[in-house]
PDB file of N, CA and C in Angstrom:
ATOM      1  N   MET A   1      19.328 -13.892 -14.200  1.00  0.00           N
ATOM      2  CA  MET A   1      18.916 -12.762 -15.162  1.00  0.00           C
ATOM      3  C   MET A   1      18.195 -11.658 -14.466  1.00  0.00           C
ATOM      4  N   SER A   2      18.387 -10.468 -14.872  1.00  0.00           N
ATOM      5  CA  SER A   2      18.153  -9.196 -14.056  1.00  0.00           C
ATOM      6  C   SER A   2      16.675  -8.806 -14.542  1.00  0.00           C
ATOM      7  N   ARG A   3      16.143  -8.101 -13.613  1.00  0.00           N
ATOM      8  CA  ARG A   3      14.839  -7.522 -13.694  1.00  0.00           C
ATOM      9  C   ARG A   3      14.788  -6.770 -15.088  1.00  0.00           C
ATOM     10  N   PRO A   4      13.553  -6.703 -15.640  1.00  0.00           N
ATOM     11  CA  PRO A   4      13.548  -5.722 -16.805  1.00  0.00           C
ATOM     12  C   PRO A   4      13.622  -4.289 -16.363  1.00  0.00           C
ATOM     13  N   THR A   5      14.028  -3.438 -17.064  1.00  0.00           N
ATOM     14  CA  THR A   5      14.396  -1.827 -16.771  1.00  0.00           C
ATOM     15  C   THR A   5      12.858  -1.303 -16.679  1.00  0.00           C
ATOM     16  N   VAL A   6      12.862  -0.072 -16.020  1.00  0.00           N
ATOM     17  CA  VAL A   6      11.568   0.641 -16.097  1.00  0.00           C
ATOM     18  C   VAL A   6      11.344   1.137 -17.537  1.00  0.00           C
ATOM     19  N   LEU A   7      12.087   1.287 -18.330  1.00  0.00           N
ATOM     20  CA  LEU A   7      11.724   1.576 -19.809  1.00  0.00           C
ATOM     21  C   LEU A   7      11.182   0.451 -20.392  1.00  0.00           C
ATOM     22  N   GLU A   8      11.718  -0.745 -20.305  1.00  0.00           N
ATOM     23  CA  GLU A   8      11.007  -1.931 -20.751  1.00  0.00           C
ATOM     24  C   GLU A   8       9.633  -2.363 -20.141  1.00  0.00           C
ATOM     25  N   ARG A   9       9.597  -2.191 -19.122  1.00  0.00           N
ATOM     26  CA  ARG A   9       8.309  -2.322 -18.216  1.00  0.00           C
ATOM     27  C   ARG A   9       7.173  -1.563 -18.905  1.00  0.00           C
ATOM     28  N   ALA A  10       7.689  -0.205 -18.784  1.00  0.00           N
ATOM     29  CA  ALA A  10       6.672   0.808 -19.413  1.00  0.00           C
ATOM     30  C   ALA A  10       6.220   0.622 -20.929  1.00  0.00           C
ATOM     31  N   LEU A  11       7.193   0.222 -21.795  1.00  0.00           N
ATOM     32  CA  LEU A  11       6.865  -0.023 -23.059  1.00  0.00           C
ATOM     33  C   LEU A  11       5.921  -1.301 -23.279  1.00  0.00           C
ATOM     34  N   HIS A  12       6.250  -2.295 -22.508  1.00  0.00           N
ATOM     35  CA  HIS A  12       5.621  -3.608 -22.409  1.00  0.00           C
ATOM     36  C   HIS A  12       4.057  -3.351 -22.156  1.00  0.00           C
ATOM     37  N   HIS A  13       3.927  -2.346 -20.780  1.00  0.00           N
ATOM     38  CA  HIS A  13       2.667  -2.089 -20.702  1.00  0.00           C
ATOM     39  C   HIS A  13       1.859  -1.358 -21.667  1.00  0.00           C
ATOM     40  N   LEU A  14       2.575  -0.389 -22.228  1.00  0.00           N
ATOM     41  CA  LEU A  14       1.866   0.265 -23.349  1.00  0.00           C
ATOM     42  C   LEU A  14       1.419  -0.353 -24.337  1.00  0.00           C
ATOM     43  N   LEU A  15       2.312  -1.431 -24.731  1.00  0.00           N
ATOM     44  CA  LEU A  15       1.947  -2.257 -25.904  1.00  0.00           C
ATOM     45  C   LEU A  15       0.866  -3.148 -25.604  1.00  0.00           C
ATOM     46  N   GLU A  16       0.652  -3.498 -24.349  1.00  0.00           N
ATOM     47  CA  GLU A  16      -0.252  -4.410 -23.984  1.00  0.00           C
ATOM     48  C   GLU A  16      -1.835  -3.734 -23.904  1.00  0.00           C
ATOM     49  N   VAL A  17      -2.016  -2.489 -23.436  1.00  0.00           N
ATOM     50  CA  VAL A  17      -3.178  -1.958 -23.107  1.00  0.00           C
ATOM     51  C   VAL A  17      -3.581  -0.847 -24.412  1.00  0.00           C
ATOM     52  N   GLU A  18      -4.670  -0.547 -24.368  1.00  0.00           N
ATOM     53  CA  GLU A  18      -5.270   0.425 -25.413  1.00  0.00           C
ATOM     54  C   GLU A  18      -4.821   1.774 -24.969  1.00  0.00           C
ATOM     55  N   ALA A  19      -4.939   1.966 -23.449  1.00  0.00           N
ATOM     56  CA  ALA A  19      -4.700   3.383 -22.745  1.00  0.00           C
ATOM     57  C   ALA A  19      -4.529   2.993 -21.338  1.00  0.00           C
ATOM     58  N   THR A  20      -3.911   3.822 -20.677  1.00  0.00           N
ATOM     59  CA  THR A  20      -3.495   3.635 -19.146  1.00  0.00           C
ATOM     60  C   THR A  20      -3.641   5.217 -18.665  1.00  0.00           C
ATOM     61  N   THR A  21      -3.806   4.928 -17.370  1.00  0.00           N
ATOM     62  CA  THR A  21      -3.766   6.331 -16.474  1.00  0.00           C
ATOM     63  C   THR A  21      -2.538   6.218 -15.784  1.00  0.00           C
ATOM     64  N   GLY A  22      -1.967   7.468 -15.484  1.00  0.00           N
ATOM     65  CA  GLY A  22      -0.872   7.773 -14.761  1.00  0.00           C
ATOM     66  C   GLY A  22      -0.865   6.805 -13.308  1.00  0.00           C
ATOM     67  N   GLN A  23      -1.989   6.887 -12.633  1.00  0.00           N
ATOM     68  CA  GLN A  23      -2.134   6.406 -11.442  1.00  0.00           C
ATOM     69  C   GLN A  23      -1.907   4.804 -11.532  1.00  0.00           C
ATOM     70  N   TYR A  24      -2.677   4.127 -12.493  1.00  0.00           N
ATOM     71  CA  TYR A  24      -2.665   2.665 -12.797  1.00  0.00           C
ATOM     72  C   TYR A  24      -1.104   2.191 -13.239  1.00  0.00           C
ATOM     73  N   ALA A  25      -0.579   3.162 -14.224  1.00  0.00           N
ATOM     74  CA  ALA A  25       0.758   2.547 -14.521  1.00  0.00           C
ATOM     75  C   ALA A  25       1.813   2.723 -13.450  1.00  0.00           C
ATOM     76  N   THR A  26       1.595   3.709 -12.575  1.00  0.00           N
ATOM     77  CA  THR A  26       2.521   3.734 -11.412  1.00  0.00           C
ATOM     78  C   THR A  26       2.421   2.676 -10.426  1.00  0.00           C
ATOM     79  N   ARG A  27       1.143   2.209 -10.219  1.00  0.00           N
ATOM     80  CA  ARG A  27       0.977   1.173  -9.361  1.00  0.00           C
ATOM     81  C   ARG A  27       1.438  -0.341  -9.777  1.00  0.00           C
ATOM     82  N   VAL A  28       1.020  -0.516 -11.169  1.00  0.00           N
ATOM     83  CA  VAL A  28       1.342  -1.789 -11.961  1.00  0.00           C
ATOM     84  C   VAL A  28       2.820  -1.939 -12.047  1.00  0.00           C
ATOM     85  N   LEU A  29       3.459  -0.887 -12.606  1.00  0.00           N
ATOM     86  CA  LEU A  29       4.865  -0.752 -12.922  1.00  0.00           C
ATOM     87  C   LEU A  29       5.813  -0.567 -11.714  1.00  0.00           C
ATOM     88  N   GLU A  30       5.403  -0.414 -10.656  1.00  0.00           N
ATOM     89  CA  GLU A  30       6.081   0.102  -9.480  1.00  0.00           C
ATOM     90  C   GLU A  30       7.106   1.185  -9.762  1.00  0.00           C
ATOM     91  N   VAL A  31       6.744   2.221 -10.347  1.00  0.00           N
ATOM     92  CA  VAL A  31       7.530   3.385 -10.552  1.00  0.00           C
ATOM     93  C   VAL A  31       6.919   4.574  -9.751  1.00  0.00           C
ATOM     94  N   SER A  32       7.714   5.613  -9.473  1.00  0.00           N
ATOM     95  CA  SER A  32       7.427   6.641  -8.655  1.00  0.00           C
ATOM     96  C   SER A  32       6.834   7.841  -9.483  1.00  0.00           C
ATOM     97  N   HIS A  33       7.439   8.039 -10.579  1.00  0.00           N
ATOM     98  CA  HIS A  33       6.829   9.315 -11.269  1.00  0.00           C
ATOM     99  C   HIS A  33       6.809   8.785 -12.928  1.00  0.00           C
ATOM    100  N   TRP A  34       5.490   8.377 -13.232  1.00  0.00           N
ATOM    101  CA  TRP A  34       5.151   7.949 -14.592  1.00  0.00           C
ATOM    102  C   TRP A  34       5.577   9.011 -15.706  1.00  0.00           C
ATOM    103  N   ASN A  35       5.078  10.056 -15.340  1.00  0.00           N
ATOM    104  CA  ASN A  35       5.340  11.287 -16.345  1.00  0.00           C
ATOM    105  C   ASN A  35       6.795  11.462 -16.814  1.00  0.00           C
ATOM    106  N   THR A  36       7.695  11.244 -15.562  1.00  0.00           N
ATOM    107  CA  THR A  36       9.277  11.078 -16.067  1.00  0.00           C
ATOM    108  C   THR A  36       9.439   9.904 -17.123  1.00  0.00           C
ATOM    109  N   VAL A  37       8.976   9.000 -16.620  1.00  0.00           N
ATOM    110  CA  VAL A  37       9.170   7.631 -17.401  1.00  0.00           C
ATOM    111  C   VAL A  37       8.655   7.943 -18.829  1.00  0.00           C
ATOM    112  N   VAL A  38       7.523   8.502 -19.242  1.00  0.00           N
ATOM    113  CA  VAL A  38       7.068   8.886 -20.519  1.00  0.00           C
ATOM    114  C   VAL A  38       7.950   9.810 -21.010  1.00  0.00           C
ATOM    115  N   SER A  39       8.641  10.817 -20.267  1.00  0.00           N
ATOM    116  CA  SER A  39       9.488  11.806 -20.981  1.00  0.00           C
ATOM    117  C   SER A  39      10.807  11.011 -21.360  1.00  0.00           C
ATOM    118  N   ASP A  40      11.128   9.971 -20.621  1.00  0.00           N
ATOM    119  CA  ASP A  40      12.481   9.282 -20.846  1.00  0.00           C
ATOM    120  C   ASP A  40      12.358   8.445 -22.140  1.00  0.00           C
ATOM    121  N   LEU A  41      10.931   7.867 -22.340  1.00  0.00           N
ATOM    122  CA  LEU A  41      10.784   6.976 -23.563  1.00  0.00           C
ATOM    123  C   LEU A  41      10.978   7.935 -24.804  1.00  0.00           C
ATOM    124  N   LYS A  42      10.502   9.218 -24.592  1.00  0.00           N
ATOM    125  CA  LYS A  42      10.680  10.080 -25.810  1.00  0.00           C
ATOM    126  C   LYS A  42      12.291  10.531 -26.194  1.00  0.00           C
ATOM    127  N   ALA A  43      12.945  10.805 -24.851  1.00  0.00           N
ATOM    128  CA  ALA A  43      14.192  11.362 -25.035  1.00  0.00           C
ATOM    129  C   ALA A  43      15.274  10.178 -25.454  1.00  0.00           C
ATOM    130  N   ARG A  44      15.152   8.878 -24.753  1.00  0.00           N
ATOM    131  CA  ARG A  44      16.142   7.765 -25.092  1.00  0.00           C
ATOM    132  C   ARG A  44      15.711   6.928 -26.149  1.00  0.00           C
ATOM    133  N   CYS A  45      14.380   6.758 -26.350  1.00  0.00           N
ATOM    134  CA  CYS A  45      13.991   5.808 -27.504  1.00  0.00           C
ATOM    135  C   CYS A  45      13.310   6.522 -28.738  1.00  0.00           C
ATOM    136  N   GLY A  46      12.944   7.680 -28.578  1.00  0.00           N
ATOM    137  CA  GLY A  46      12.231   8.464 -29.559  1.00  0.00           C
ATOM    138  C   GLY A  46      10.578   7.940 -29.740  1.00  0.00           C
ATOM    139  N   ILE A  47      10.176   7.369 -28.553  1.00  0.00           N
ATOM    140  CA  ILE A  47       8.600   6.861 -28.757  1.00  0.00           C
ATOM    141  C   ILE A  47       7.798   8.054 -28.188  1.00  0.00           C
ATOM    142  N   GLU A  48       6.820   8.380 -28.978  1.00  0.00           N
ATOM    143  CA  GLU A  48       5.997   9.482 -28.487  1.00  0.00           C
ATOM    144  C   GLU A  48       4.843   8.754 -27.859  1.00  0.00           C
ATOM    145  N   VAL A  49       4.676   9.097 -26.678  1.00  0.00           N
ATOM    146  CA  VAL A  49       3.394   8.556 -25.779  1.00  0.00           C
ATOM    147  C   VAL A  49       2.323   9.662 -25.811  1.00  0.00           C
ATOM    148  N   ARG A  50       1.221   9.445 -26.447  1.00  0.00           N
ATOM    149  CA  ARG A  50       0.230  10.518 -26.359  1.00  0.00           C
ATOM    150  C   ARG A  50      -0.306  10.524 -25.031  1.00  0.00           C
ATOM    151  N   ARG A  51      -0.922  11.537 -24.742  1.00  0.00           N
ATOM    152  CA  ARG A  51      -1.515  11.768 -23.451  1.00  0.00           C
ATOM    153  C   ARG A  51      -2.552  13.048 -23.228  1.00  0.00           C
ATOM    154  N   GLU A  52      -3.507  12.896 -22.656  1.00  0.00           N
ATOM    155  CA  GLU A  52      -4.577  13.907 -22.474  1.00  0.00           C
ATOM    156  C   GLU A  52      -5.176  13.699 -21.294  1.00  0.00           C
ATOM    157  N   TRP A  53      -5.916  14.943 -20.903  1.00  0.00           N
ATOM    158  CA  TRP A  53      -6.695  14.885 -19.600  1.00  0.00           C
ATOM    159  C   TRP A  53      -8.130  14.332 -20.011  1.00  0.00           C
ATOM    160  N   ARG A  54      -8.685  13.487 -19.122  1.00  0.00           N
ATOM    161  CA  ARG A  54     -10.193  12.910 -19.474  1.00  0.00           C
ATOM    162  C   ARG A  54     -10.751  12.958 -18.130  1.00  0.00           C
ATOM    163  N   ARG A  55     -12.070  12.941 -18.227  1.00  0.00           N
ATOM    164  CA  ARG A  55     -13.089  12.826 -16.926  1.00  0.00           C
ATOM    165  C   ARG A  55     -13.415  11.510 -17.007  1.00  0.00           C
ATOM    166  N   LEU A  56     -13.127  10.808 -15.917  1.00  0.00           N
ATOM    167  CA  LEU A  56     -13.362   9.374 -15.700  1.00  0.00           C
ATOM    168  C   LEU A  56     -14.336   9.356 -14.578  1.00  0.00           C
ATOM    169  N   THR A  57     -15.012   8.122 -14.203  1.00  0.00           N
ATOM    170  CA  THR A  57     -15.835   7.787 -13.177  1.00  0.00           C
ATOM    171  C   THR A  57     -15.078   6.644 -12.531  1.00  0.00           C
ATOM    172  N   ASN A  58     -14.872   7.036 -11.106  1.00  0.00           N
ATOM    173  CA  ASN A  58     -14.417   5.804 -10.200  1.00  0.00           C
ATOM    174  C   ASN A  58     -15.536   4.609  -9.858  1.00  0.00           C
ATOM    175  N   ARG A  59     -15.102   3.864  -9.148  1.00  0.00           N
ATOM    176  CA  ARG A  59     -15.765   2.682  -8.677  1.00  0.00           C
ATOM    177  C   ARG A  59     -17.185   2.993  -7.744  1.00  0.00           C
ATOM    178  N   HIS A  60     -17.268   4.267  -7.267  1.00  0.00           N
ATOM    179  CA  HIS A  60     -18.086   4.870  -6.362  1.00  0.00           C
ATOM    180  C   HIS A  60     -18.997   5.736  -7.194  1.00  0.00           C
ATOM    181  N   GLY A  61     -18.642   5.839  -8.492  1.00  0.00           N
ATOM    182  CA  GLY A  61     -19.631   6.526  -9.281  1.00  0.00           C
ATOM    183  C   GLY A  61     -19.392   8.077  -9.444  1.00  0.00           C
ATOM    184  N   GLN A  62     -18.375   8.551  -8.872  1.00  0.00           N
ATOM    185  CA  GLN A  62     -17.815  10.053  -8.713  1.00  0.00           C
ATOM    186  C   GLN A  62     -16.796  10.130  -9.820  1.00  0.00           C
ATOM    187  N   GLU A  63     -16.988  11.202 -10.528  1.00  0.00           N
ATOM    188  CA  GLU A  63     -16.127  11.722 -11.639  1.00  0.00           C
ATOM    189  C   GLU A  63     -14.991  12.507 -11.145  1.00  0.00           C
ATOM    190  N   TYR A  64     -13.897  12.199 -11.923  1.00  0.00           N
ATOM    191  CA  TYR A  64     -12.663  12.817 -11.478  1.00  0.00           C
ATOM    192  C   TYR A  64     -11.810  13.089 -12.786  1.00  0.00           C
ATOM    193  N   ASN A  65     -10.929  14.023 -12.753  1.00  0.00           N
ATOM    194  CA  ASN A  65     -10.012  14.323 -14.057  1.00  0.00           C
ATOM    195  C   ASN A  65      -8.698  13.436 -13.734  1.00  0.00           C
ATOM    196  N   CYS A  66      -8.324  12.887 -14.845  1.00  0.00           N
ATOM    197  CA  CYS A  66      -7.134  11.990 -14.935  1.00  0.00           C
ATOM    198  C   CYS A  66      -6.454  12.061 -16.229  1.00  0.00           C
ATOM    199  N   LYS A  67      -5.263  12.037 -16.173  1.00  0.00           N
ATOM    200  CA  LYS A  67      -4.455  12.034 -17.468  1.00  0.00           C
ATOM    201  C   LYS A  67      -4.405  10.480 -17.884  1.00  0.00           C
ATOM    202  N   THR A  68      -4.751  10.440 -19.318  1.00  0.00           N
ATOM    203  CA  THR A  68      -4.536   9.127 -19.963  1.00  0.00           C
ATOM    204  C   THR A  68      -3.469   9.128 -20.943  1.00  0.00           C
ATOM    205  N   TYR A  69      -2.742   8.073 -20.866  1.00  0.00           N
ATOM    206  CA  TYR A  69      -1.630   7.742 -21.995  1.00  0.00           C
ATOM    207  C   TYR A  69      -1.825   6.594 -22.654  1.00  0.00           C
ATOM    208  N   TRP A  70      -1.251   6.826 -24.058  1.00  0.00           N
ATOM    209  CA  TRP A  70      -1.428   5.571 -24.893  1.00  0.00           C
ATOM    210  C   TRP A  70      -0.311   5.791 -26.045  1.00  0.00           C
ATOM    211  N   LEU A  71      -0.379   4.765 -26.775  1.00  0.00           N
ATOM    212  CA  LEU A  71       0.476   4.635 -28.047  1.00  0.00           C
ATOM    213  C   LEU A  71      -0.387   4.912 -29.320  1.00  0.00           C
ATOM    214  N   ALA A  72      -0.033   5.686 -30.150  1.00  0.00           N
ATOM    215  CA  ALA A  72      -0.844   5.940 -31.503  1.00  0.00           C
ATOM    216  C   ALA A  72      -0.363   4.674 -32.220  1.00  0.00           C
ATOM    217  N   PRO A  73      -1.432   4.346 -33.246  1.00  0.00           N
ATOM    218  CA  PRO A  73      -1.298   3.049 -34.041  1.00  0.00           C
ATOM    219  C   PRO A  73       0.144   3.196 -34.755  1.00  0.00           C
ATOM    220  N   GLU A  74       0.619   4.210 -35.258  1.00  0.00           N
ATOM    221  CA  GLU A  74       1.780   4.312 -36.012  1.00  0.00           C
ATOM    222  C   GLU A  74       2.910   4.252 -35.058  1.00  0.00           C
ATOM    223  N   ASP A  75       2.985   4.372 -33.849  1.00  0.00           N
ATOM    224  CA  ASP A  75       3.964   4.326 -32.941  1.00  0.00           C
ATOM    225  C   ASP A  75       4.091   2.944 -32.195  1.00  0.00           C
ATOM    226  N   ARG A  76       3.155   2.057 -32.516  1.00  0.00           N
ATOM    227  CA  ARG A  76       3.284   0.648 -31.839  1.00  0.00           C
ATOM    228  C   ARG A  76       4.546  -0.191 -32.370  1.00  0.00           C
ATOM    229  N   GLU A  77       4.577  -0.237 -33.747  1.00  0.00           N
ATOM    230  CA  GLU A  77       5.644  -0.849 -34.289  1.00  0.00           C
ATOM    231  C   GLU A  77       7.221  -0.576 -33.716  1.00  0.00           C
ATOM    232  N   PRO A  78       7.364   0.901 -33.910  1.00  0.00           N
ATOM    233  CA  PRO A  78       8.720   1.402 -33.278  1.00  0.00           C
ATOM    234  C   PRO A  78       8.830   1.045 -31.971  1.00  0.00           C
ATOM    235  N   ALA A  79       7.835   1.174 -31.102  1.00  0.00           N
ATOM    236  CA  ALA A  79       7.698   0.857 -29.793  1.00  0.00           C
ATOM    237  C   ALA A  79       8.150  -0.766 -29.415  1.00  0.00           C
ATOM    238  N   ALA A  80       7.653  -1.598 -30.401  1.00  0.00           N
ATOM    239  CA  ALA A  80       7.935  -2.980 -29.971  1.00  0.00           C
ATOM    240  C   ALA A  80       9.415  -3.276 -30.421  1.00  0.00           C
ATOM    241  N   ARG A  81       9.871  -2.471 -31.538  1.00  0.00           N
ATOM    242  CA  ARG A  81      11.347  -2.568 -31.919  1.00  0.00           C
ATOM    243  C   ARG A  81      12.170  -2.077 -30.715  1.00  0.00           C
ATOM    244  N   ALA A  82      11.897  -1.047 -30.220  1.00  0.00           N
ATOM    245  CA  ALA A  82      12.767  -0.214 -29.120  1.00  0.00           C
ATOM    246  C   ALA A  82      12.749  -1.225 -27.889  1.00  0.00           C
ATOM    247  N   LEU A  83      11.491  -1.997 -27.442  1.00  0.00           N
ATOM    248  CA  LEU A  83      11.437  -2.783 -26.431  1.00  0.00           C
ATOM    249  C   LEU A  83      12.355  -4.040 -26.719  1.00  0.00           C
ATOM    250  N   ALA A  84      12.369  -4.593 -28.070  1.00  0.00           N
ATOM    251  CA  ALA A  84      13.390  -5.694 -28.385  1.00  0.00           C
ATOM    252  C   ALA A  84      14.713  -5.192 -28.159  1.00  0.00           C
ATOM    253  N   GLN A  85      15.084  -4.010 -28.516  1.00  0.00           N
ATOM    254  CA  GLN A  85      16.553  -3.657 -28.455  1.00  0.00           C
ATOM    255  C   GLN A  85      16.771  -3.599 -27.047  1.00  0.00           C
ATOM    256  N   LEU A  86      15.968  -2.883 -26.295  1.00  0.00           N
ATOM    257  CA  LEU A  86      16.489  -2.674 -24.719  1.00  0.00           C
ATOM    258  C   LEU A  86      16.476  -3.961 -24.032  1.00  0.00           C
ATOM    259  N   GLU A  87      15.635  -4.914 -24.454  1.00  0.00           N
ATOM    260  CA  GLU A  87      15.786  -6.418 -23.849  1.00  0.00           C
ATOM    261  C   GLU A  87      17.048  -7.037 -24.100  1.00  0.00           C
ATOM    262  N   ALA A  88      17.457  -6.838 -25.431  1.00  0.00           N
ATOM    263  CA  ALA A  88      18.551  -7.422 -26.082  1.00  0.00           C
ATOM    264  C   ALA A  88      19.737  -6.881 -25.215  1.00  0.00           C
ATOM    265  N   ARG A  89      19.806  -5.856 -25.115  1.00  0.00           N
ATOM    266  CA  ARG A  89      20.965  -4.875 -24.642  1.00  0.00           C
ATOM    267  C   ARG A  89      21.042  -5.433 -22.965  1.00  0.00           C
ATOM    268  N   ARG A  90      19.981  -5.492 -22.241  1.00  0.00           N
ATOM    269  CA  ARG A  90      19.996  -6.022 -21.094  1.00  0.00           C
ATOM    270  C   ARG A  90      20.417  -7.399 -20.841  1.00  0.00           C
ATOM    271  N   LEU A  91      19.992  -8.374 -21.624  1.00  0.00           N
ATOM    272  CA  LEU A  91      20.478  -9.589 -21.606  1.00  0.00           C
ATOM    273  C   LEU A  91      21.691  -9.902 -22.076  1.00  0.00           C
ATOM    274  N   SER A  92      22.315  -9.176 -22.847  1.00  0.00           N
ATOM    275  CA  SER A  92      23.515  -9.125 -23.406  1.00  0.00           C
ATOM    276  C   SER A  92      24.521  -8.611 -21.999  1.00  0.00           C
ATOM    277  N   ARG A  93      24.053  -7.689 -21.286  1.00  0.00           N
ATOM    278  CA  ARG A  93      24.861  -7.313 -20.251  1.00  0.00           C
ATOM    279  C   ARG A  93      24.988  -8.425 -19.155  1.00  0.00           C
ATOM    280  N   ASP A  94      23.744  -9.144 -19.214  1.00  0.00           N
ATOM    281  CA  ASP A  94      23.747 -10.091 -17.972  1.00  0.00           C
ATOM    282  C   ASP A  94      24.611 -11.257 -18.441  1.00  0.00           C
ATOM    283  N   SER A  95      24.784 -11.399 -19.705  1.00  0.00           N
ATOM    284  CA  SER A  95      25.503 -12.699 -19.983  1.00  0.00           C
ATOM    285  C   SER A  95      26.994 -12.055 -20.329  1.00  0.00           C
ATOM    286  N   GLY A  96      27.426 -10.909 -20.032  1.00  0.00           N
ATOM    287  CA  GLY A  96      28.667 -10.521 -20.303  1.00  0.00           C
ATOM    288  C   GLY A  96      29.313 -10.012 -21.590  1.00  0.00           C
ATOM    289  N   GLY A  97      28.364 -10.143 -22.465  1.00  0.00           N
ATOM    290  CA  GLY A  97      28.587  -9.776 -24.034  1.00  0.00           C
ATOM    291  C   GLY A  97      28.244  -8.206 -24.292  1.00  0.00           C
ATOM    292  N   ALA A  98      28.628  -7.782 -25.474  1.00  0.00           N
ATOM    293  CA  ALA A  98      28.233  -6.380 -25.800  1.00  0.00           C
ATOM    294  C   ALA A  98      27.472  -6.326 -27.163  1.00  0.00           C
ATOM    295  N   ILE A  99      26.566  -5.427 -27.185  1.00  0.00           N
ATOM    296  CA  ILE A  99      25.771  -5.335 -28.356  1.00  0.00           C
ATOM    297  C   ILE A  99      26.135  -3.953 -28.937  1.00  0.00           C
TER     298      ILE A  99
END
């Protein structure tokens, strides 16, 4: 069985968390350019990932600017359907069938 695609991993992550930062998503999902993944979700799957700059505090108490990403409540169900379709397509390719 093949590893989930970047888009699958991104959708799964966004459905698991309330919001994520680009730095965290890049590290957890092992992708180089999170902003490109977010753009691909819109272009390929029609999923709108919301984003805005926020001022956060790091573990040392220092404030910093960071872009935060999340799925709006109305986008979560379509995102779950898109994830299921992507997984089914990958699994079908793995087994040699076609969807």
